[in-house]
Short mmCIF file of C-alpha atoms and ligand atoms in Angstrom, two decimals:
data_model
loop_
_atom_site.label_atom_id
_atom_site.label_comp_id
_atom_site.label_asym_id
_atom_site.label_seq_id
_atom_site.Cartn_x
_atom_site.Cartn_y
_atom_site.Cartn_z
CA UNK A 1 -42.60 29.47 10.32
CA UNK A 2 -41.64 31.47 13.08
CA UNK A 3 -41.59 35.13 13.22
CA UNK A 4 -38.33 36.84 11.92
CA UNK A 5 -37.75 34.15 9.14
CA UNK A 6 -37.08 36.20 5.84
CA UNK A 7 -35.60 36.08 2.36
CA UNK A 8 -32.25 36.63 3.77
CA UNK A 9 -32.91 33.55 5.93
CA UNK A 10 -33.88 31.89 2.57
CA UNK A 11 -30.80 33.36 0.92
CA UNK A 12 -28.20 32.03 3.68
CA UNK A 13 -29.65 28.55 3.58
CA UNK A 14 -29.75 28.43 0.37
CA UNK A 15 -25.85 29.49 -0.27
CA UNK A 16 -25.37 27.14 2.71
CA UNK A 17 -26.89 24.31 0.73
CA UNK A 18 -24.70 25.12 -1.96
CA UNK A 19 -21.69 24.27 -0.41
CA UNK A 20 -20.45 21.25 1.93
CA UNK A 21 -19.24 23.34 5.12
CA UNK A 22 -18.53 27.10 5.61
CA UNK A 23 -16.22 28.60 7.96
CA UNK A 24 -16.70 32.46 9.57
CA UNK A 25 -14.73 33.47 7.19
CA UNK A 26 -16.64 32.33 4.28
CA UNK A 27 -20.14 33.50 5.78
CA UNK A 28 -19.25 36.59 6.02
CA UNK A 29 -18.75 38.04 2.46
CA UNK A 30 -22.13 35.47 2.25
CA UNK A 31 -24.28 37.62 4.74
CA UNK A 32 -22.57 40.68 3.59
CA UNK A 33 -23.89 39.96 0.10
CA UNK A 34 -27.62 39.24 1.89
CA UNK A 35 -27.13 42.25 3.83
CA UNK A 36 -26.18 44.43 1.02
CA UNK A 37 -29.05 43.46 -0.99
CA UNK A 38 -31.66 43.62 1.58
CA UNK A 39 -30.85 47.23 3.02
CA UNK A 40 -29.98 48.69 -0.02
CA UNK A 41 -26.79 49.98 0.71
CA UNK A 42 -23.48 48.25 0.91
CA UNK A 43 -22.27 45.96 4.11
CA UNK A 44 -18.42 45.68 3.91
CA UNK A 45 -17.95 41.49 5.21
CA UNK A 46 -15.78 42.72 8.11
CA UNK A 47 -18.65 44.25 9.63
CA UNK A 48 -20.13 40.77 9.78
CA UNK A 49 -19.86 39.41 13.27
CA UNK A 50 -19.98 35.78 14.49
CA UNK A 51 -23.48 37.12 16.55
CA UNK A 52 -24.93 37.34 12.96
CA UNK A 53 -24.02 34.25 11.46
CA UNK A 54 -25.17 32.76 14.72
CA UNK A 55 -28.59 33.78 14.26
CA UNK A 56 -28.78 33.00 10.52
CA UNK A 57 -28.10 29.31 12.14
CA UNK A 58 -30.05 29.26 14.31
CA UNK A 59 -32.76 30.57 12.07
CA UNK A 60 -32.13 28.17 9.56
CA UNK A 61 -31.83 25.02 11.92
CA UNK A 62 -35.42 26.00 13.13
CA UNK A 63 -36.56 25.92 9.17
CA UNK A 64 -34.85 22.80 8.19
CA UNK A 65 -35.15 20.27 11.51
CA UNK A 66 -38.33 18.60 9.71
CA UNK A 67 -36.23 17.19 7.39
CA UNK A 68 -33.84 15.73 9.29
CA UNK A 69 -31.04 18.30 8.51
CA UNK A 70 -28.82 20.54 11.07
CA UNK A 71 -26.09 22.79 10.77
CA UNK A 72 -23.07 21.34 13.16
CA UNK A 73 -20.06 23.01 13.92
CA UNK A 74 -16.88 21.36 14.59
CA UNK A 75 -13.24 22.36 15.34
CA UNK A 76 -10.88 21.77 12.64
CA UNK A 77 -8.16 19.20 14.21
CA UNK A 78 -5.39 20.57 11.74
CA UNK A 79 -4.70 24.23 11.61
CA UNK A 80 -5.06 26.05 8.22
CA UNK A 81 -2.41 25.37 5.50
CA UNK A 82 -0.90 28.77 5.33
CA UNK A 83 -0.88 28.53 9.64
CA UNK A 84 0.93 24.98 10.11
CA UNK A 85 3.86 26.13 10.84
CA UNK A 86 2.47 28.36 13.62
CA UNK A 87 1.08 26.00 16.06
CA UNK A 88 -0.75 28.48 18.09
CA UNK A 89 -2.80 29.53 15.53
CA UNK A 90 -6.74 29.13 17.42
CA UNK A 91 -8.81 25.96 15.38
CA UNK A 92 -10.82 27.19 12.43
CA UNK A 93 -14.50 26.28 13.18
CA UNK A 94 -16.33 24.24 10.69
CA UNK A 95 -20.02 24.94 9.89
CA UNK A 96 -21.75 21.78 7.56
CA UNK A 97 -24.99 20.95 6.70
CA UNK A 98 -25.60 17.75 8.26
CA UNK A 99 -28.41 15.14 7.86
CA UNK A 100 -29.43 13.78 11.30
CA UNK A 101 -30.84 10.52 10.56
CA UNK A 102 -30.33 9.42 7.23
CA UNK A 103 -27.04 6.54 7.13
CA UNK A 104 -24.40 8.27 5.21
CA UNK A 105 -24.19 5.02 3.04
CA UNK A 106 -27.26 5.33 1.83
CA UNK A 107 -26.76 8.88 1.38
CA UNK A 108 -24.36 8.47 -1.08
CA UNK A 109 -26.68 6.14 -2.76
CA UNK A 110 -28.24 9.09 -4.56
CA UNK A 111 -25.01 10.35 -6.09
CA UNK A 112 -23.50 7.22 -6.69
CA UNK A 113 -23.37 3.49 -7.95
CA UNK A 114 -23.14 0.39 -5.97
CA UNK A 115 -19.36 0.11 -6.97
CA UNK A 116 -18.38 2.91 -6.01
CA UNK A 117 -20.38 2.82 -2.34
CA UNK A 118 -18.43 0.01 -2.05
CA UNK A 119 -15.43 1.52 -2.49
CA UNK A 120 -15.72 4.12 -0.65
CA UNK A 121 -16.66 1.39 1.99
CA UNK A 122 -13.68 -0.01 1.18
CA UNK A 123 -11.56 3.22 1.91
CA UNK A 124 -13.18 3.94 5.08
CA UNK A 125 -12.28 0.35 6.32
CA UNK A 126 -8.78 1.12 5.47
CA UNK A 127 -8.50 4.39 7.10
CA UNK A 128 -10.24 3.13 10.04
CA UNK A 129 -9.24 -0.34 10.46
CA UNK A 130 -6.30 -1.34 8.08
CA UNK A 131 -4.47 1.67 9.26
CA UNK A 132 -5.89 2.49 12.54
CA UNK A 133 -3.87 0.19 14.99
CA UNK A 134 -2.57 -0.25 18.21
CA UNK A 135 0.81 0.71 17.07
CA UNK A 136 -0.53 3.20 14.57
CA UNK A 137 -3.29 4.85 14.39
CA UNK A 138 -3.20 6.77 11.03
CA UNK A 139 -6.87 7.09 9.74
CA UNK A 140 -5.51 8.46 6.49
CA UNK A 141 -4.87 6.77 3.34
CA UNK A 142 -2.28 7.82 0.28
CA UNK A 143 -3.61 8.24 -3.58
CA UNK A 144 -1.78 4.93 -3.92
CA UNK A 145 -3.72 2.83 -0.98
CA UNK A 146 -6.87 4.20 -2.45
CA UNK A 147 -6.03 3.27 -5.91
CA UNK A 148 -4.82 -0.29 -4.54
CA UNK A 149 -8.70 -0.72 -2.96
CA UNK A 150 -10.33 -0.68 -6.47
CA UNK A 151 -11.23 -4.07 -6.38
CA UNK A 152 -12.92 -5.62 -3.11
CA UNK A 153 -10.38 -8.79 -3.46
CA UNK A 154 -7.36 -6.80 -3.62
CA UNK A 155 -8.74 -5.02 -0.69
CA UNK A 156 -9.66 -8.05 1.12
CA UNK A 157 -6.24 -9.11 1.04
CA UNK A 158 -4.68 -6.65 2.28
CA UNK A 159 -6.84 -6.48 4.99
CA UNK A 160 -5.46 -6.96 8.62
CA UNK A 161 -6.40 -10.13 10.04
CA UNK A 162 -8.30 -8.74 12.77
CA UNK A 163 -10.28 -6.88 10.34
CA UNK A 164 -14.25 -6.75 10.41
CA UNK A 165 -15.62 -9.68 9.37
CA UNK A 166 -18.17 -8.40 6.32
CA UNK A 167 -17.16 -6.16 3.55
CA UNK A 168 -20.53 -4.57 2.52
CA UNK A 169 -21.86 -5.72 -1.17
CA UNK A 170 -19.40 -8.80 -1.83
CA UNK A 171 -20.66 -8.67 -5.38
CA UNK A 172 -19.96 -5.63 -6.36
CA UNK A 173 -17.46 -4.91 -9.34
CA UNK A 174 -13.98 -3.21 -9.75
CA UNK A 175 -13.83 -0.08 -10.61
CA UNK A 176 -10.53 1.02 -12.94
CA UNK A 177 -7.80 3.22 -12.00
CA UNK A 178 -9.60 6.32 -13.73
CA UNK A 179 -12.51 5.77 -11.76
CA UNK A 180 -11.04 5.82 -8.64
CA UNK A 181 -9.61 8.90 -9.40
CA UNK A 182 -12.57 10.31 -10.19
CA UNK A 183 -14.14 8.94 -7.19
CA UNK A 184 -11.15 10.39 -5.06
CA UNK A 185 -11.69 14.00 -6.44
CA UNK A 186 -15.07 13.72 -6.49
CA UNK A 187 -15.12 12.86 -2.34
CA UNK A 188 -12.19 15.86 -2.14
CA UNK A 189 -14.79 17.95 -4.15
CA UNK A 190 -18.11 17.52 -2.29
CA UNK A 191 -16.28 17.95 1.28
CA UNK A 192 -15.57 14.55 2.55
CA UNK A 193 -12.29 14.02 2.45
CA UNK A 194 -9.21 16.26 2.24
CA UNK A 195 -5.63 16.06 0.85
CA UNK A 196 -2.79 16.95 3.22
CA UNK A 197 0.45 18.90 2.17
CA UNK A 198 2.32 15.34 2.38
CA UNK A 199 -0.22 13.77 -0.24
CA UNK A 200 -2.33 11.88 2.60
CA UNK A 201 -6.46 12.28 2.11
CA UNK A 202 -8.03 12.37 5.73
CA UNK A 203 -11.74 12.72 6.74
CA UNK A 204 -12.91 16.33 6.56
CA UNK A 205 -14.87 18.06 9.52
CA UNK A 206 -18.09 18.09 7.39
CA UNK A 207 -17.35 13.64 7.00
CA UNK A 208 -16.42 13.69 10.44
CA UNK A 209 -19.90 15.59 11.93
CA UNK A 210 -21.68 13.84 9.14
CA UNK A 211 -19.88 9.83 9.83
CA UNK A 212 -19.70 10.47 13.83
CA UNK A 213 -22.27 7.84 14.49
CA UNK A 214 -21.74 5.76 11.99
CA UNK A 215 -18.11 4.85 12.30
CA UNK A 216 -18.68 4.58 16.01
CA UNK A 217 -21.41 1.89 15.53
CA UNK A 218 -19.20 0.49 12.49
CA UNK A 219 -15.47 0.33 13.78
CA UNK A 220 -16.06 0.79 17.71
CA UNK A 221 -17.41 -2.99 19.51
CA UNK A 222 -19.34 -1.83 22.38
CA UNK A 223 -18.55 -5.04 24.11
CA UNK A 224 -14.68 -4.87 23.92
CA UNK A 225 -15.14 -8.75 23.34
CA UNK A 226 -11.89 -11.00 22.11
CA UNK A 227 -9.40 -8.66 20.61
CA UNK A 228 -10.77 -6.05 18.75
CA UNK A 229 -10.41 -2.68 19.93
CA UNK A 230 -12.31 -0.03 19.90
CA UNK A 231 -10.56 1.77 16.53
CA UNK A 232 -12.57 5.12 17.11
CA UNK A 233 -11.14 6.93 20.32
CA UNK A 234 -12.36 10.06 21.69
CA UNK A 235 -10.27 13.72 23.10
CA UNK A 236 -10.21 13.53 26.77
CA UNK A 237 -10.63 17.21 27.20
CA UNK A 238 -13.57 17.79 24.98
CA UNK A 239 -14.86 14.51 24.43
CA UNK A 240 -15.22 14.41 20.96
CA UNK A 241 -13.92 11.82 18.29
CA UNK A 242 -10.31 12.50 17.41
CA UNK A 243 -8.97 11.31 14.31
CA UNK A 244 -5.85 13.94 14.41
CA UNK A 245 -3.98 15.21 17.92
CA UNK A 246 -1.64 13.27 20.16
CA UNK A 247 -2.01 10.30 22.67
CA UNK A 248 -0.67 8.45 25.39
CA UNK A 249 2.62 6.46 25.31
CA UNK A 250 1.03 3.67 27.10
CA UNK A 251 -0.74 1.82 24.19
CA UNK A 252 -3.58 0.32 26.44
CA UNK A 253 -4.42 3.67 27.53
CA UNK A 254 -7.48 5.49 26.32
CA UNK A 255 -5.71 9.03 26.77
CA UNK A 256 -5.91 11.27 23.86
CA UNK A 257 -6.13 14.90 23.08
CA UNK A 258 -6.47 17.12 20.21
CA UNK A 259 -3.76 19.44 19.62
CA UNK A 260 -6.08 22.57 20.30
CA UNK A 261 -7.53 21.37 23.23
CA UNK A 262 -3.94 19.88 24.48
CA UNK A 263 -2.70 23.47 25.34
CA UNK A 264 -5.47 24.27 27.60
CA UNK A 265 -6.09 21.23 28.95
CA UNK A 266 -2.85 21.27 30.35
CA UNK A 267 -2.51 24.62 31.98
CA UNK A 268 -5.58 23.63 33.94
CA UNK A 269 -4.38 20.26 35.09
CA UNK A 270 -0.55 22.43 35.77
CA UNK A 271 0.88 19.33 34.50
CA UNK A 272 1.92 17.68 31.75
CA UNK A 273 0.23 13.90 32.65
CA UNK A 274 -2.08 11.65 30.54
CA UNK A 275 -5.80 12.75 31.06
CA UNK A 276 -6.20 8.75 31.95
CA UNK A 277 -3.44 7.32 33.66
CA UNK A 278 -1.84 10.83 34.52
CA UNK A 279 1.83 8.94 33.29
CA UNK A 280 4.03 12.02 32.13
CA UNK A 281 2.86 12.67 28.26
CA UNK A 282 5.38 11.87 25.49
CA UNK A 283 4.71 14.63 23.06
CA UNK A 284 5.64 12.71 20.44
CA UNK A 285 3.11 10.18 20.21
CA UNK A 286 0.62 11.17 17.76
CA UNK A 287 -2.86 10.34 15.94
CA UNK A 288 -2.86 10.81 12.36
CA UNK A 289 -0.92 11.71 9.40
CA UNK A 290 1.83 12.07 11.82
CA UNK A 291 1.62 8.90 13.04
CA UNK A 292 2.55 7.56 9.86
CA UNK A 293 4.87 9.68 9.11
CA UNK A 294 7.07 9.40 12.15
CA UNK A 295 6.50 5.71 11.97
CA UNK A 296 8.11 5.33 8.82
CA UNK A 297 10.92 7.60 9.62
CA UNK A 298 11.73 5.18 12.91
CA UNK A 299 11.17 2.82 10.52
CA UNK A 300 14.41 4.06 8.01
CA UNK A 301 16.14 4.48 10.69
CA UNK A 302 15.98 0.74 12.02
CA UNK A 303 17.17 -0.30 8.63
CA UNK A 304 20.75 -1.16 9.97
CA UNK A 305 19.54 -2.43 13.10
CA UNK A 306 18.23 -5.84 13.86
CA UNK A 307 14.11 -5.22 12.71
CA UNK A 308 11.51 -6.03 15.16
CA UNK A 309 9.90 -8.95 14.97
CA UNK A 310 7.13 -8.81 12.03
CA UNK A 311 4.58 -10.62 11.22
CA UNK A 312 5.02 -11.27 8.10
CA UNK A 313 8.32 -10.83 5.32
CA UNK A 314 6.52 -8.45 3.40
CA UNK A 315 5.72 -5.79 5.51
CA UNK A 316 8.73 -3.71 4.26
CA UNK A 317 7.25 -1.52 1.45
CA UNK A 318 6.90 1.65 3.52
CA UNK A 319 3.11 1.49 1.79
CA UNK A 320 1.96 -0.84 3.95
CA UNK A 321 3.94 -0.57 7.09
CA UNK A 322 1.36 1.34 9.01
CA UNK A 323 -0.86 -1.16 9.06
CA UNK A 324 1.04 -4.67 9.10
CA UNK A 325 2.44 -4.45 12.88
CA UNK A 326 -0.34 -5.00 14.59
CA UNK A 327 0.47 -8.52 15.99
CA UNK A 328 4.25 -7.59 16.71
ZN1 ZN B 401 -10.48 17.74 22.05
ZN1 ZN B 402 -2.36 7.31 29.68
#
């Protein structure tokens, strides 16, 4: 080990391991703790800076890179609860313990039965198929969609009919409406998903650093053959994946941006234009939660009108519109 690598090192990756992602925040009554204990005399958390809890990272991604771990950091695309109403609030950054090679599938094998791989499976597909289309692209999914994917044949049937081919395990069991409960608080609990003010679970920083490659290879077709899209899109400023932010109106155009990196993006360009096309940007096109949620409001209020053309009669239930309109 190299030189420098202590019991505080030990103690960080250790409380690190303890938890599925840590913010600055977090870290610092953490290292204040480490601090305290290994000088003897009290560290007050403020006077933890982000220089420190760079180095303990560093440190510890030295120690643990032989076993295929590393501690990521992402940008949170949603500000903090307490800050959504304040949409200049900077992103929170997102520090998780990530495994490097290992499928996260299999991962989960460890923790949990076939069935319920499955059905998280199952949830992903909706989130990132079912209601991830051209007209919508939600990639979240309400307590009652999850509870609706319990069993692979209800799941299959709601399916859209451009869906991947191959649900993994087709002989895998239901699991009852306690245990996907369970199996929704358990994902809230251990960091992979989260639940939104307005009741919709989305993938959490921590999924998204840990999933990145996977759902690319899973839900993106690198040869853009026949009609599927690609359902994972990337921020045109920073290039990441973007499962939250806003996009362009032109719905054959690539252009997307995070909210956080929207702001800056455009005061460099002095312009309000699509990163892609450079058509003016809407605003009020979004990625996410919100695209649900504005959806269905259009939605109610094209009640009285005469109702676009569906593809089907029973696309009405507002628990399914996000994902029925594909073909329209
Ligand atoms: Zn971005
Ligand atoms: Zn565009």
């Amino acid at each position: 080990m190299a030189d420098g690598y202590d019991d505080s090192n030990r103690a960080f990756l250790q409380a690190f391991m303890g938890r599925s992602s840590m913010t600055f925040e977090e870290a610092q009554p953490v290292l204040a703790a480490i601090f305290t204990a290994q000088k003897e005399e009290n560290v007050d958390p403020n006077d933890v800076t982000q220089e420190h809890l760079s180095s303990y990272i560093d440190a510890a991604n030295t120690a643990i890179s032989p076993f295929d771990l590393e501690i990521r950091s992402l940008l949170h695309q949603t500000p903090k609860q307490a800050d959504q109403e304040n949409n200049d609030s900077p992103p929170t950054r997102v520090y998780a313990l990530v495994n490097t090679t290992c499928d996260p599938l299999t991962q989960l094998a460890t923790t949990y039965s076939a069935d319920e791989i499955a059905f998280v499976k199952r949830l992903l597909d909706f989130m990132f198929d079912t209601n991830n289309t051209r007209i919508c692209e939600g990639m979240v999914i309400t307590p009652m969609q999850s509870l609706n994917l319990r069993s692979s044949a209800e799941a299959n049937r709601r399916r859209s009919t451009n869906a991947t081919q191959q649900t993994q395990g087709g002989a895998t069991q239901s699991l009852t409406i306690t245990q996907a409960e369970n199996m929704m608080k358990h994902l809230v609990e251990e960091g992979w998903l989260e639940k939104s003010r307005k009741d919709f679970f989305s993938l959490t920083p921590r999924a998204l650093m840990e999933l990145r490659g996977w759902l690319i290879s899973e839900y993106n077709d690198e040869m853009e053959s026949g009609r599927r899209m690609n359902r994972i899109k990337f921020c045109s400023a920073c290039k990441d994946l973007i499962t939250v932010g806003q996009r362009c109106e032109d719905r054959d155009c690539l252009g997307r941006l995070h909210d956080h990196c929207m702001r800056s993006f455009f005061r460099m360009q002095r312009a309000e234009q699509c990163p892609v096309c450079k058509k003016d940007w809407p605003g009020d096109k979004f990625v996410g939660e919100r695209a649900v949620t504005s959806a269905s409001r259009r939605q109610t209020n094209a009640r009285q009108a005469p109702a676009p053309a569906a593809p089907n009669g029973d696309a009405s239930s507002s628990e399914d519109a996000s994902g029925e309109e594909e073909e329209g």
